[in-house]
PDB file of C-alpha atoms in Angstrom:
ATOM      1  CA  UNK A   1      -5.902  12.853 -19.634  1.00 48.00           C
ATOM      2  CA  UNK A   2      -8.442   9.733 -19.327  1.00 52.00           C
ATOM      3  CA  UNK A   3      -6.972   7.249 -17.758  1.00 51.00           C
ATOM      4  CA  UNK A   4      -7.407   3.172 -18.786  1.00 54.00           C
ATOM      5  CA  UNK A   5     -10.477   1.774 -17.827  1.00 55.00           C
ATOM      6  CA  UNK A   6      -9.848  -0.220 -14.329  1.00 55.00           C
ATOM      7  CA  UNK A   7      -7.298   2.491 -13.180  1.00 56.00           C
ATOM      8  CA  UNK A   8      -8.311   4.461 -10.273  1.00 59.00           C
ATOM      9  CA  UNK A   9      -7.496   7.603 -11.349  1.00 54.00           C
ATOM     10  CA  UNK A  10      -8.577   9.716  -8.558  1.00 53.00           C
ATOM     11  CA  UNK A  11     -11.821  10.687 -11.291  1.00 50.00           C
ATOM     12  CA  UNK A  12     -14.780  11.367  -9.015  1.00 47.00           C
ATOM     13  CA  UNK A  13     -18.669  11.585 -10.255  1.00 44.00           C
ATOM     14  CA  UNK A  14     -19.617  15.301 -11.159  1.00 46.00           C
ATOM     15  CA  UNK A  15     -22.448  17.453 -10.576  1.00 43.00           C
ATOM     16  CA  UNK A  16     -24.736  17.083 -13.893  1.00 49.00           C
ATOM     17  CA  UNK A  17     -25.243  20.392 -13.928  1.00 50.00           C
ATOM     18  CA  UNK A  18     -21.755  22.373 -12.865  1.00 47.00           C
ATOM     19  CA  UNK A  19     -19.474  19.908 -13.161  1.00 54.00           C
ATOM     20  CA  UNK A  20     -18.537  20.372  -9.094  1.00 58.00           C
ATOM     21  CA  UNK A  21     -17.903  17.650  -7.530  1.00 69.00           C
ATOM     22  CA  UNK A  22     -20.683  16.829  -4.742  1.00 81.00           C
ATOM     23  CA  UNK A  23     -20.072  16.006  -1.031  1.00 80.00           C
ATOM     24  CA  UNK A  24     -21.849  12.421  -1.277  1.00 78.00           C
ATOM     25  CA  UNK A  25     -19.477  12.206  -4.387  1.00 84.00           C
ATOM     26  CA  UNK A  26     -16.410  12.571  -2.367  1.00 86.00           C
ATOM     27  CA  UNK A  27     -18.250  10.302   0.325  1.00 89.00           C
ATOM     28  CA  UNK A  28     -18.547   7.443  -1.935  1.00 90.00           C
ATOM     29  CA  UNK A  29     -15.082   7.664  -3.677  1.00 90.00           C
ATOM     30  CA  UNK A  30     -13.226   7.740   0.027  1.00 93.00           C
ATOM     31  CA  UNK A  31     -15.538   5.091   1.662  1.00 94.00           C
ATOM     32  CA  UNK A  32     -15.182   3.249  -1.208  1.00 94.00           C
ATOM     33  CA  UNK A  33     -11.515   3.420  -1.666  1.00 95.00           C
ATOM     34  CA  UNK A  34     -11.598   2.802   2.418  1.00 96.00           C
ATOM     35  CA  UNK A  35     -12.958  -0.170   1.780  1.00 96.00           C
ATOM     36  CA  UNK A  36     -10.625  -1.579  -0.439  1.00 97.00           C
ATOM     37  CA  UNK A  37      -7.681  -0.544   1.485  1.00 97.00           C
ATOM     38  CA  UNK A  38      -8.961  -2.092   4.428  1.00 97.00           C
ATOM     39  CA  UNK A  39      -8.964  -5.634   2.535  1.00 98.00           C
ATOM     40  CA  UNK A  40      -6.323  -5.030   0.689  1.00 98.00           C
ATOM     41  CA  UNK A  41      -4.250  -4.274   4.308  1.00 97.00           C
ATOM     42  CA  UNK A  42      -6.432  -7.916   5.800  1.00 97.00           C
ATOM     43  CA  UNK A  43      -4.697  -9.695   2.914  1.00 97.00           C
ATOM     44  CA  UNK A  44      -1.364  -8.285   2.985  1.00 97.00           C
ATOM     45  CA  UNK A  45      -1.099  -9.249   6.911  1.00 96.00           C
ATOM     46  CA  UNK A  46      -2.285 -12.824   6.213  1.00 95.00           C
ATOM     47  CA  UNK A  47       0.310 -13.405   3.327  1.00 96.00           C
ATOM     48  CA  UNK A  48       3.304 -12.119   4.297  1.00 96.00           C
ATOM     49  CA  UNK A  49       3.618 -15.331   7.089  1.00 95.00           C
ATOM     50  CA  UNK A  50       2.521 -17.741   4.307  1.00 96.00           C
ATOM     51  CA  UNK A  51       5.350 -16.410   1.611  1.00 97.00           C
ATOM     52  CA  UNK A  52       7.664 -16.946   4.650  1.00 96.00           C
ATOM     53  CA  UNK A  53       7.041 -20.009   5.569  1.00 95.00           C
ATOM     54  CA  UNK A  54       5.458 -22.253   2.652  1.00 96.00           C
ATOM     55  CA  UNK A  55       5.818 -25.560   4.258  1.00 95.00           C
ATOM     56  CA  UNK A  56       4.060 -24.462   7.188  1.00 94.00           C
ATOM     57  CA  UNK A  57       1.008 -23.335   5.107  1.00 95.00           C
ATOM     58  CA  UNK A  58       1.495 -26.463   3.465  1.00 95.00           C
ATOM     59  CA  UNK A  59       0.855 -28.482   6.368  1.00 94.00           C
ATOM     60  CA  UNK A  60      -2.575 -26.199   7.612  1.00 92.00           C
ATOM     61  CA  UNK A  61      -3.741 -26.728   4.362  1.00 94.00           C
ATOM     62  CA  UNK A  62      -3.411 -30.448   4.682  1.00 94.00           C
ATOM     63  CA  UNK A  63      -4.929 -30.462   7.959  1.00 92.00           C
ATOM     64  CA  UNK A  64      -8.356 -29.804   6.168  1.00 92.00           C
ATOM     65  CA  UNK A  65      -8.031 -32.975   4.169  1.00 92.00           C
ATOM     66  CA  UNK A  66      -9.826 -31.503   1.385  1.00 94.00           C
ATOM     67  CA  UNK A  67      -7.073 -30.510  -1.163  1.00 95.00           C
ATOM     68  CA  UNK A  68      -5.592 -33.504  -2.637  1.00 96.00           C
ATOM     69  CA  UNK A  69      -1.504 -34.276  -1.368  1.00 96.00           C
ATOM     70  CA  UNK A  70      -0.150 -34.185  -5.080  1.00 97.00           C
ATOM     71  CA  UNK A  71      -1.881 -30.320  -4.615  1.00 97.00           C
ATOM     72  CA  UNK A  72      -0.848 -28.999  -1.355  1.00 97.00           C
ATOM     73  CA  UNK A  73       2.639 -27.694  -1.767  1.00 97.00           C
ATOM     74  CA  UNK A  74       1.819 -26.162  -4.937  1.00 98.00           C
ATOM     75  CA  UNK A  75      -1.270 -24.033  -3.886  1.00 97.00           C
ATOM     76  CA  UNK A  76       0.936 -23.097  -0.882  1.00 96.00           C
ATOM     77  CA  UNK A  77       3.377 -21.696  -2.498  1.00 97.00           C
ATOM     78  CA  UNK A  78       1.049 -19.762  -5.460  1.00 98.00           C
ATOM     79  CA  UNK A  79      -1.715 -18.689  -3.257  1.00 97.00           C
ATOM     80  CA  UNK A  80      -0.274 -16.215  -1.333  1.00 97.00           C
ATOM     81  CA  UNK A  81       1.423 -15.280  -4.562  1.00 98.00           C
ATOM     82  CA  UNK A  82      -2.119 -14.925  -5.900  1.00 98.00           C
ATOM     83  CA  UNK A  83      -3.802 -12.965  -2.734  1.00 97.00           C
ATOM     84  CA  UNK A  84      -0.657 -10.533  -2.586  1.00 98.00           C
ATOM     85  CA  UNK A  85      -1.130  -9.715  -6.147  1.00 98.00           C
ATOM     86  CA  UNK A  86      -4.386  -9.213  -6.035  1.00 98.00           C
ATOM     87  CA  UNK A  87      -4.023  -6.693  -2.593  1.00 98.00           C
ATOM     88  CA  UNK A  88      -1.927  -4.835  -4.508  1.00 97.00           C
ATOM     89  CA  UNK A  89      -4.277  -4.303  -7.150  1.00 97.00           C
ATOM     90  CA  UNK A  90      -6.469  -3.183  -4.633  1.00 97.00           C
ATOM     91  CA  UNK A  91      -4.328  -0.682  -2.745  1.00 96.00           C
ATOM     92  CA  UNK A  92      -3.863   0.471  -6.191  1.00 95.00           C
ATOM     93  CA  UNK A  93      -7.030   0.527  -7.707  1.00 92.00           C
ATOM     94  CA  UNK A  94      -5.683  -0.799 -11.072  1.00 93.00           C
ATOM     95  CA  UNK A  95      -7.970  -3.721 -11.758  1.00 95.00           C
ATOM     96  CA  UNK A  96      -9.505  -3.120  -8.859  1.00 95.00           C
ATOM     97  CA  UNK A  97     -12.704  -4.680 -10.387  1.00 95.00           C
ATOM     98  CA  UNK A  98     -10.928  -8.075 -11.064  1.00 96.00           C
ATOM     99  CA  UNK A  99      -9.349  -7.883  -8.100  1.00 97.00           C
ATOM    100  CA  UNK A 100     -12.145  -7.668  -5.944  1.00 97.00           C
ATOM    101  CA  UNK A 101     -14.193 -10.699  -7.743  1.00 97.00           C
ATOM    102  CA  UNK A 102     -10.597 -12.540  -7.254  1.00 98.00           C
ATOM    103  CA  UNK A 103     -10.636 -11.982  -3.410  1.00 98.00           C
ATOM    104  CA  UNK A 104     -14.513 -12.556  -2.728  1.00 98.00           C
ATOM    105  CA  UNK A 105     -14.270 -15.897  -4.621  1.00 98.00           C
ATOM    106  CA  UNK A 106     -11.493 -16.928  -2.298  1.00 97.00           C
ATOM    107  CA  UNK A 107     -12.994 -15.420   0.723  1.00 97.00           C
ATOM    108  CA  UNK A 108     -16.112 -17.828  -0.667  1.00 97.00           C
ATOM    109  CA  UNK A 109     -13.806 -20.874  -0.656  1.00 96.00           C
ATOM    110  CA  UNK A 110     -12.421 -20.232   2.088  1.00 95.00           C
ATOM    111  CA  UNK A 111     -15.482 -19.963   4.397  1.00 96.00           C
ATOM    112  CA  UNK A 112     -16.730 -23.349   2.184  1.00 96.00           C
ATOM    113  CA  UNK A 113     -13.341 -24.899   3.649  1.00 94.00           C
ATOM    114  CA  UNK A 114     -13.871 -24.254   7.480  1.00 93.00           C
ATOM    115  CA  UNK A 115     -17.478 -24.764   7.385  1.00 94.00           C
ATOM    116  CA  UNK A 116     -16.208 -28.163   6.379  1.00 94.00           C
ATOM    117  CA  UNK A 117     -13.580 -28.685   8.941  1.00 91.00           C
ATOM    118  CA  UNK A 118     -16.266 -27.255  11.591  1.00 91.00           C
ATOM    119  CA  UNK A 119     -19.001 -29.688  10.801  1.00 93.00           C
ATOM    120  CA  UNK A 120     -16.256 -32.483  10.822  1.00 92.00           C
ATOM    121  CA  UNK A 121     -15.329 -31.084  14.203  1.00 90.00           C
ATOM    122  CA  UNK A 122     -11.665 -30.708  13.347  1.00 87.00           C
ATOM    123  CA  UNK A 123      -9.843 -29.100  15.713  1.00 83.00           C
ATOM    124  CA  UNK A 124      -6.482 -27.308  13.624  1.00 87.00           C
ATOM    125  CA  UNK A 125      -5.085 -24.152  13.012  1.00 85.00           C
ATOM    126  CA  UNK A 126      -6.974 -22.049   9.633  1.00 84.00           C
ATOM    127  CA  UNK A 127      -3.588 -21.275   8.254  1.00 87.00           C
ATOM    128  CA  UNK A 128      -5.240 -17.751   7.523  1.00 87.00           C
ATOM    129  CA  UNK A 129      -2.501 -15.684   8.972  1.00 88.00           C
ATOM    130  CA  UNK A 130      -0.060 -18.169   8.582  1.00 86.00           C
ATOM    131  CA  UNK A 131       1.418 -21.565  10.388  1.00 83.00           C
ATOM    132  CA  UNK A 132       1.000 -22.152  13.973  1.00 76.00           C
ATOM    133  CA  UNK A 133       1.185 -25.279  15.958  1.00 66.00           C
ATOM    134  CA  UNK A 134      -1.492 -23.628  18.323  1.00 63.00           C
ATOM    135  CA  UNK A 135      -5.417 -25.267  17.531  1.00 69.00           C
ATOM    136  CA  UNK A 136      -7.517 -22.820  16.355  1.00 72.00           C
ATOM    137  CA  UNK A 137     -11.185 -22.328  17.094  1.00 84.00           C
ATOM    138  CA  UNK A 138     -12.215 -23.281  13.564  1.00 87.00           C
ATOM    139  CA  UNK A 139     -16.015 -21.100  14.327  1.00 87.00           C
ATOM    140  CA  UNK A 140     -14.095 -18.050  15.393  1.00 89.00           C
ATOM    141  CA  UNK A 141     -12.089 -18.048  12.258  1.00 90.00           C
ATOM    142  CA  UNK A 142     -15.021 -19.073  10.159  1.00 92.00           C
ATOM    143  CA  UNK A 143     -17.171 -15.954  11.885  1.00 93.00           C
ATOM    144  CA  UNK A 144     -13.993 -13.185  11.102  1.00 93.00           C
ATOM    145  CA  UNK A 145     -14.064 -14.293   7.558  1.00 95.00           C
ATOM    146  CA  UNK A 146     -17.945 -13.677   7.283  1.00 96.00           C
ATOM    147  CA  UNK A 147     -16.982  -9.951   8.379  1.00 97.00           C
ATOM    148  CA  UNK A 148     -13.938 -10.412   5.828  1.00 97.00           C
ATOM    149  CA  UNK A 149     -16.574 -11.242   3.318  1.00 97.00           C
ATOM    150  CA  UNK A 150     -19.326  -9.043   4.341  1.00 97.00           C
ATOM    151  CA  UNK A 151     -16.280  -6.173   3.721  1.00 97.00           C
ATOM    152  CA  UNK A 152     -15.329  -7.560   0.231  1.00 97.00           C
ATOM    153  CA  UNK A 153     -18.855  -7.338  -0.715  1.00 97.00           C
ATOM    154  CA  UNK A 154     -18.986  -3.973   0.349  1.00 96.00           C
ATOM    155  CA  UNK A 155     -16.622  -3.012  -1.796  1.00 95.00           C
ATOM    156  CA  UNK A 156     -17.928  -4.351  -4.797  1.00 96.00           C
ATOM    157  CA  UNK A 157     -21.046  -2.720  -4.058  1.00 95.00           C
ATOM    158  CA  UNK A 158     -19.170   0.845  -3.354  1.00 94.00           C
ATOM    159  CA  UNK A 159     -16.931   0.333  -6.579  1.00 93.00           C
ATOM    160  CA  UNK A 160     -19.982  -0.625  -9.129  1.00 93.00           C
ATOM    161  CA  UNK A 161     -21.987   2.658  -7.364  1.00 92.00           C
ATOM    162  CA  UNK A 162     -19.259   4.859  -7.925  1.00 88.00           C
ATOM    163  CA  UNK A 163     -18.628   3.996 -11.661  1.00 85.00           C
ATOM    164  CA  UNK A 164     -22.031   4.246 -12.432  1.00 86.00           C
ATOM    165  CA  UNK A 165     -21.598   7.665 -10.921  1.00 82.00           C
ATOM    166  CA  UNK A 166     -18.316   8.407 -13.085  1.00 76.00           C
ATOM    167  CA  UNK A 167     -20.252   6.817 -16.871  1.00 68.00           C
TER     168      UNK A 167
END
């Protein structure tokens, strides 16, 4: 049975020769599918508090004063919409591909939008893992993204090696 293309059917890359799959076969579907777990499981946690509490994510993302007003309650309430779709995708593996350029694009904007706030020397909360009246240290949060990044990147890289393997 072949499955869709963008499914993650559990195929793995074969031998040439016997057909068996190979150990650094199996090492690169399971690191890979690791990988996208892992982010899949970063962006479940961080949208879960947003969903529950729109207004609150509302307000962090006003704090950045980059998103215009007439904008801000409507990209809190569909982003995490967006992100938790896309995580599930991942923990799937069904358009894994799509979701993984989804999630590094945001991860992108995201870094663009506390490298902002940092240079401006704002002092507020990311909003990453949802509302909090606490300040946040906008360079901490703008470092664990990097590594959030660095991960979604590694993923890409692991999925487009592995279906090379599998063609």
């Amino acid at each position: 049975h072949r499955w869709p293309p963008g499914v993650d059917a559990g195929e793995a890359a074969h031998h040439p020769r016997d057909g068996a799959l190979t150990v650094a076969s199996r090492g690169l579907i399971w690191t890979e599918r690791l990988a996208r777990w892992a982010l899949a499981g970063i962006f479940i946690s961080a949208v879960v508090p947003k969903i529950l509490d729109p207004a609150g994510f509302a307000l962090d993302i006003s704090h950045f004063g980059v998103v215009p007003d007439l904008l801000v309650n409507p990209m809190a309430i569909a982003l995490p919409w967006v992100e938790a779709v896309a995580a599930l995708a991942l923990f799937s593996g069904f358009a894994a591909e799509g979701a993984l350029l989804l999630l590094n694009f945001l991860m992108a904007v995201f870094l663009a939008a506390l490298a902002q706030a940092w240079v401006r020397g704002l002092d507020i909360n990311c909003g990453c893992f949802g509302h909090s009246e606490a300040k946040g240290n906008v360079a901490l949060s703008f470092l664990r993204d990097t590594g959030f990044l660095a991960l979604g990147l590694l993923a890409v890289w692991l999925r487009s090696r592995r279906l090379k393997q599998r063609a």
